[in-house]
XYZ file of N, CA and C in Angstrom:
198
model
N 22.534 -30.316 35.322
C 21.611 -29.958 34.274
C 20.793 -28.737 34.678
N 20.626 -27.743 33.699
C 20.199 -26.698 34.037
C 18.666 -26.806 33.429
N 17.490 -26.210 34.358
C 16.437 -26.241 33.182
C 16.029 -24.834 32.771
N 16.102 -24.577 31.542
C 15.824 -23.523 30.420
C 15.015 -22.072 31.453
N 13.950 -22.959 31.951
C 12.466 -22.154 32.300
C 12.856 -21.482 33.753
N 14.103 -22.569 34.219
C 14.418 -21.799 35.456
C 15.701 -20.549 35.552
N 16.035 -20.203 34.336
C 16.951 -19.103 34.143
C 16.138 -18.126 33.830
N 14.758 -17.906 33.504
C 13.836 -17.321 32.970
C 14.054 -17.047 31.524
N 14.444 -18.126 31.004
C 14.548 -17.793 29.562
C 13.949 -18.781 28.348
N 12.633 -18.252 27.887
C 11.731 -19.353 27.231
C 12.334 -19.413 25.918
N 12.571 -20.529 25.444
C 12.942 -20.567 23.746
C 11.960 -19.727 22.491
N 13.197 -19.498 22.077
C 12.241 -18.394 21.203
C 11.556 -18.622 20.057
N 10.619 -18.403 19.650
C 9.906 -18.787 18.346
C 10.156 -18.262 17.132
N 10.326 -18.879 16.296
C 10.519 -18.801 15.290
C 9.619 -17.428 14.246
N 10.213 -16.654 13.834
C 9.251 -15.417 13.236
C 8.683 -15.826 12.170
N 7.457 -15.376 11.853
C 5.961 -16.264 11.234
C 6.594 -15.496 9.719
N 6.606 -16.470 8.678
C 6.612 -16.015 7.700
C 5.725 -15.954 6.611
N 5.704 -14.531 6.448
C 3.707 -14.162 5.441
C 4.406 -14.442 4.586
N 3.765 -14.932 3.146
C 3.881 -14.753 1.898
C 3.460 -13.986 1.186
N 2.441 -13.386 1.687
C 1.715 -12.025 1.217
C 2.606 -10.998 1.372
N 2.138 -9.605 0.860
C 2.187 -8.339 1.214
C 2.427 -7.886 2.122
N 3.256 -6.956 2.846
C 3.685 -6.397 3.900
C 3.479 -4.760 3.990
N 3.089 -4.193 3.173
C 2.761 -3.291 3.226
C 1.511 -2.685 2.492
N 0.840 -1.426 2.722
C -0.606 -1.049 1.915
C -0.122 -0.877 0.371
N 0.691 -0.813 -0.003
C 1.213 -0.651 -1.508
C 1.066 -1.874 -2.319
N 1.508 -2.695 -1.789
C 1.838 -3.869 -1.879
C 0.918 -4.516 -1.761
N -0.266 -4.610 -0.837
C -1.318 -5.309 -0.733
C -2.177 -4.371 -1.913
N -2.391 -3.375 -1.953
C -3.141 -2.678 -3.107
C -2.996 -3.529 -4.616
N -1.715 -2.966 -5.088
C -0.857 -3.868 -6.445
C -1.788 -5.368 -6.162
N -1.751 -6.245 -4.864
C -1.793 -7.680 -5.448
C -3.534 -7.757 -5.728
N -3.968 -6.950 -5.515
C -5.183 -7.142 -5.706
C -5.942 -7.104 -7.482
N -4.699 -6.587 -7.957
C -5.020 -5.942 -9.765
C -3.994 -6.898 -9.972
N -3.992 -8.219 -9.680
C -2.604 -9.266 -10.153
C -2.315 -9.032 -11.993
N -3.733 -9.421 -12.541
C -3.486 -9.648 -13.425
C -3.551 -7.787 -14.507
N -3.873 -6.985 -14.018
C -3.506 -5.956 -14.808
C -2.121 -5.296 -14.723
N -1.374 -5.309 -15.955
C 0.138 -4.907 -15.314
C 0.341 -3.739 -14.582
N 1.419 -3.462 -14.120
C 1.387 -2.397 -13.409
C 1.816 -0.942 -14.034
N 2.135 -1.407 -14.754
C 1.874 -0.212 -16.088
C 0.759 0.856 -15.855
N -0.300 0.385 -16.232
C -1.216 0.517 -16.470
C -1.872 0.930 -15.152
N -2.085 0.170 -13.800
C -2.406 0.668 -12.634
C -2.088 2.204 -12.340
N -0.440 2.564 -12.829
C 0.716 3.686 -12.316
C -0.093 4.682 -13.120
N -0.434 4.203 -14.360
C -1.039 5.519 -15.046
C -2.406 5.895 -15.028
N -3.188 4.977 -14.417
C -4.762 5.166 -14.261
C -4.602 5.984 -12.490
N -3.682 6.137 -11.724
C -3.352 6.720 -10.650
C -2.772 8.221 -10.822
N -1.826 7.822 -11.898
C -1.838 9.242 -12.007
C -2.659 10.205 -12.761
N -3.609 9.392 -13.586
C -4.784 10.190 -14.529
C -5.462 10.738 -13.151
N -6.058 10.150 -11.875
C -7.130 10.327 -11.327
C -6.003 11.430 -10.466
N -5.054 11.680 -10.397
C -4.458 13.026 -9.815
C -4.257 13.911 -10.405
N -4.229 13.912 -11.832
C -4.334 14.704 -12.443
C -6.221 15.490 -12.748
N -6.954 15.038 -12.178
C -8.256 15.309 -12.493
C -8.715 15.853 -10.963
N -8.157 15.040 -10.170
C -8.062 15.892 -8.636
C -7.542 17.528 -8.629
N -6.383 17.689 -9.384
C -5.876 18.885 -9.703
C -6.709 19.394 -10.675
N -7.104 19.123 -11.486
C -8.148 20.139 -12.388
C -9.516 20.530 -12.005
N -9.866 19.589 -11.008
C -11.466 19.701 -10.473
C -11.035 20.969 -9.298
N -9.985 21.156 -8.630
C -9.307 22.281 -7.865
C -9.257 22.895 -8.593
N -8.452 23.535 -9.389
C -8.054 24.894 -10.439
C -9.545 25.303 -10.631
N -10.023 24.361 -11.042
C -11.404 24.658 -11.910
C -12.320 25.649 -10.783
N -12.101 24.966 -9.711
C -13.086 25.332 -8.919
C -12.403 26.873 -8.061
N -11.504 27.223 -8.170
C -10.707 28.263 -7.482
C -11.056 29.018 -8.664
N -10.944 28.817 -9.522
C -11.229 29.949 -11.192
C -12.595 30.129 -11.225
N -13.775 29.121 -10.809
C -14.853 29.569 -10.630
C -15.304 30.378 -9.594
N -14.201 30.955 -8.553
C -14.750 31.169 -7.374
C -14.451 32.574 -7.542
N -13.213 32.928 -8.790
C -12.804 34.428 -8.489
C -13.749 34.823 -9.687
N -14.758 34.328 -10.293
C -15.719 34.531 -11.621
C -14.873 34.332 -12.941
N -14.064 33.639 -12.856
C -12.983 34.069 -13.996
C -13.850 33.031 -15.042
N -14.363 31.933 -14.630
C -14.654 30.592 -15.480
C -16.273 30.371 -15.353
């Protein structure tokens, strides 16, 4: 009979399984469960689109144009 611990080899454990989110995307989304994601995708891209205009805006104010 051989024992396990004296080959140096400890039994291996079993990998922990999350049910949650695995990534920042993913954990973001579950947090707005109940708003579809519709709606998340386009309130994300409104606020990049206003990121880009608050830039333009401000580069057009800088050459006096605006």
């Amino acid at each position: 009979m051989k024992d396990e611990k004296a080959d140096g080899l400890l039994p291996q454990e079993a990998p922990e399984k999350r049910p949650g989110p695995r990534n920042a995307m993913q954990r973001f989304y579950e947090k707005f469960r109940r708003i579809p994601l519709k709606y998340i995708d386009i309130f994300i891209g409104a606020c990049l689109v206003a990121l880009a205009a608050v830039v333009v805006l401000g580069m057009l104010k800088e050459r006096g144009i605006f």
